[in-house]
């Protein structure tokens, strides 16, 4: 008889370092996404907050439409619209205090604008004249991040550094459903939980990673469930309910600020437009599905709440729409002006101090520009100095 | 022989000790310097380079992280954004590969994409190269990958004094530095006075380690001792070799290299990394472009073979040794042969 065959002879006892978790904190998300609008809980909502959210939603919707139009005119290389997801964008910006940091993904232009970034600066990357286009320190908005989920560990590191310095700073990092499959998502959540960093992760689950639906992305019951494995609470919220997203994010930000550690929030929403103008959404989803979501529109949901409570009338709505039109007209006008670029900038910010090799290459470009200016004095490149 | 070596009080110090001293001095001088990585705390790193730092500076300054290279470097990016100077340890060359996305997509280009508004004053320490009998994934020479990425500085010390000085310079740099530590030189000792370290050399300056007239050996890191030995052995053959230690691969000190080659008329580049696509190809091209009329023979490379790093029992056949360098030097009598 071998050792393993002797009944009861091999009983592994947990070593001292391992103990089953007994803490009562419910890390699991609720079964259903949290909702406020249209429920009794909405009665207690602050009218001023709702009106602010509404104003941002209306302008955000218009911004998405205008930016999409600019791609058709060739003014933007690409624009990943967040139409249908405006509630997540706006709530993300409004849940933060001034000293906090936002780490947006490429689709989160609206969150950056709602946080105070100049609408034109927010489109600099997509316009193609330079990369980030703004000073991240000015509004505490990290560069709109194109690689998926790679900005999440940055948020953790920044929040961790701020806490080490004793500063009251929370970082909110945004990612899509597809981004949750990336290794950096896992590493960021794990670091954040181990370090108890003041970070909030907001997953905007808009149903698709370009064309791949959530069911092919994950086998988890929900993306919020992933929080449990890291030892942080997961919250599931209706991403089209601006009041609910704002409340859940505000709770999570407060918890982080008070030293409670990170939270993972999954906002269930829907991308009404295609991934970008280069995408054909009809290949992977039906019009009927899109129509279903049109009946759950974030702007309409909030509008219904506000009108039912007589906080908003037709005149109020018209005023918001006019403000949005003014913003769009300003955006159009400024985006239609050709940016003035200095090609010599190519070499300016590679290193703090230019290397000999770069100085030499800058000299080559300078000579090319001078030759071009001599050959065609009126050409755009020829006129720039 | 360095100037520090002749000072009173100098005693044998290893490169690992000098690196440790550099980290301690940098952390003591500047509270924004933070060390993070796997095993850097209680263990002091698998090579003991971070030995004692956690005792002296606490876990907030010397942090054992979860085992995740992308996470280590990714969080360091955020720390640097907030004004800290993170010094990241990647345990071994090939263990750093999961962090390449962070390094290339963010660390290297943050300054550029933000027009200088956000700099990345972080140092990535990577023990690299072979010769210590390590099993697979513990002996790669990954410098060419880093060199091919604009925005990064890539430096590698070959002496104890440089290990101290270059690491101090790397940590003080406002740009990201990939600091390659030749792990087979970790235990190489020299008379070096840690109480009176030499002035910190600027990143981007090569050093002429041996003056000579017949040909120039251009090398760095783990191959410097090989080249010094080859130069001594070559004397018997009537060759007086100059040895240039690059110290910094990016920026590349073209001036020192070309001045030497113009004088000697012959050049051999020696490194462990692969020849094909390796650093030597870039250096040879530059020498040919700048010094063509001074060359008496083609620029030669003595490199590792173009193979995945071999198992320990075969690595001695792969690594360029003194004989292979001397064979190349013999081939420099090209004009006579043709």
GROMACS .gro file of C-alpha atoms in nm, chain B residues 6-122:
model
  117
  391UNK     CA    1   4.544   5.473  -0.675
  392UNK     CA    2   4.375   5.664  -0.397
  393UNK     CA    3   4.442   5.564  -0.041
  394UNK     CA    4   4.153   5.364   0.096
  395UNK     CA    5   4.080   5.188  -0.228
  396UNK     CA    6   4.000   4.821  -0.182
  397UNK     CA    7   3.870   4.547  -0.404
  398UNK     CA    8   3.510   4.615  -0.495
  399UNK     CA    9   3.288   4.419  -0.729
  400UNK     CA   10   3.066   4.567  -0.997
  401UNK     CA   11   2.761   4.447  -0.803
  402UNK     CA   12   2.884   4.637  -0.495
  403UNK     CA   13   2.944   4.950  -0.700
  404UNK     CA   14   2.592   4.932  -0.844
  405UNK     CA   15   2.455   4.884  -0.495
  406UNK     CA   16   2.650   5.187  -0.376
  407UNK     CA   17   2.519   5.392  -0.667
  408UNK     CA   18   2.159   5.305  -0.578
  409UNK     CA   19   2.217   5.387  -0.210
  410UNK     CA   20   2.382   5.719  -0.287
  411UNK     CA   21   2.114   5.817  -0.536
  412UNK     CA   22   1.834   5.726  -0.293
  413UNK     CA   23   2.003   5.909  -0.007
  414UNK     CA   24   2.053   6.224  -0.213
  415UNK     CA   25   1.712   6.236  -0.378
  416UNK     CA   26   1.395   6.120  -0.200
  417UNK     CA   27   1.218   6.088  -0.534
  418UNK     CA   28   1.436   5.789  -0.631
  419UNK     CA   29   1.239   5.467  -0.582
  420UNK     CA   30   1.357   5.113  -0.652
  421UNK     CA   31   1.102   4.854  -0.754
  422UNK     CA   32   1.104   4.504  -0.892
  423UNK     CA   33   1.074   4.138  -0.811
  424UNK     CA   34   1.285   4.028  -0.511
  425UNK     CA   35   1.455   4.366  -0.466
  426UNK     CA   36   1.350   4.389  -0.102
  427UNK     CA   37   1.441   4.134   0.164
  428UNK     CA   38   1.641   3.922  -0.079
  429UNK     CA   39   1.834   4.220  -0.215
  430UNK     CA   40   1.785   4.103  -0.572
  431UNK     CA   41   1.903   3.772  -0.710
  432UNK     CA   42   2.241   3.936  -0.777
  433UNK     CA   43   2.228   4.133  -0.448
  434UNK     CA   44   2.249   4.464  -0.630
  435UNK     CA   45   1.967   4.604  -0.414
  436UNK     CA   46   2.107   4.450  -0.095
  437UNK     CA   47   2.019   4.645   0.219
  438UNK     CA   48   1.813   4.914   0.044
  439UNK     CA   49   1.486   4.811   0.203
  440UNK     CA   50   1.645   4.826   0.550
  441UNK     CA   51   1.788   5.167   0.487
  442UNK     CA   52   1.501   5.328   0.298
  443UNK     CA   53   1.192   5.122   0.382
  444UNK     CA   54   0.944   4.937   0.166
  445UNK     CA   55   0.795   5.254   0.021
  446UNK     CA   56   1.129   5.336  -0.143
  447UNK     CA   57   1.247   4.983  -0.222
  448UNK     CA   58   0.942   4.782  -0.319
  449UNK     CA   59   0.896   4.412  -0.383
  450UNK     CA   60   0.632   4.407  -0.654
  451UNK     CA   61   0.405   4.132  -0.777
  452UNK     CA   62   0.581   3.915  -1.033
  453UNK     CA   63   0.483   4.096  -1.352
  454UNK     CA   64   0.731   4.286  -1.566
  455UNK     CA   65   0.474   4.485  -1.765
  456UNK     CA   66   0.311   4.584  -1.438
  457UNK     CA   67   0.643   4.683  -1.283
  458UNK     CA   68   0.737   4.907  -1.573
  459UNK     CA   69   0.380   5.025  -1.630
  460UNK     CA   70   0.335   5.142  -1.273
  461UNK     CA   71   0.681   5.303  -1.292
  462UNK     CA   72   0.550   5.511  -1.584
  463UNK     CA   73   0.272   5.646  -1.363
  464UNK     CA   74   0.517   5.708  -1.079
  465UNK     CA   75   0.742   5.903  -1.314
  466UNK     CA   76   0.441   6.104  -1.436
  467UNK     CA   77   0.389   6.206  -1.075
  468UNK     CA   78   0.747   6.326  -1.033
  469UNK     CA   79   0.927   6.024  -0.893
  470UNK     CA   80   1.244   5.871  -1.037
  471UNK     CA   81   1.176   5.499  -1.047
  472UNK     CA   82   1.462   5.255  -1.088
  473UNK     CA   83   1.315   4.930  -1.213
  474UNK     CA   84   1.492   4.596  -1.190
  475UNK     CA   85   1.423   4.333  -1.453
  476UNK     CA   86   1.560   4.014  -1.305
  477UNK     CA   87   1.712   3.873  -1.623
  478UNK     CA   88   1.741   3.990  -1.985
  479UNK     CA   89   1.473   3.760  -2.126
  480UNK     CA   90   1.238   3.825  -1.834
  481UNK     CA   91   1.208   4.184  -1.952
  482UNK     CA   92   1.028   4.091  -2.273
  483UNK     CA   93   0.674   4.109  -2.128
  484UNK     CA   94   0.749   4.474  -2.048
  485UNK     CA   95   0.845   4.567  -2.405
  486UNK     CA   96   0.501   4.706  -2.482
  487UNK     CA   97   0.528   4.950  -2.193
  488UNK     CA   98   0.886   5.037  -2.282
  489UNK     CA   99   0.830   5.096  -2.651
  490UNK     CA  100   0.475   5.231  -2.657
  491UNK     CA  101   0.501   5.453  -2.350
  492UNK     CA  102   0.838   5.493  -2.180
  493UNK     CA  103   1.028   5.571  -2.498
  494UNK     CA  104   0.779   5.814  -2.650
  495UNK     CA  105   0.607   5.991  -2.362
  496UNK     CA  106   0.827   6.299  -2.394
  497UNK     CA  107   0.776   6.312  -2.767
  498UNK     CA  108   0.401   6.259  -2.769
  499UNK     CA  109   0.347   6.526  -2.504
  500UNK     CA  110   0.587   6.776  -2.665
  501UNK     CA  111   0.810   6.764  -2.361
  502UNK     CA  112   0.533   6.815  -2.104
  503UNK     CA  113   0.581   6.469  -1.953
  504UNK     CA  114   0.929   6.326  -1.923
  505UNK     CA  115   1.021   5.975  -1.815
  506UNK     CA  116   1.314   6.001  -1.574
  507UNK     CA  117   1.323   5.629  -1.512
   0.00000   0.00000   0.00000
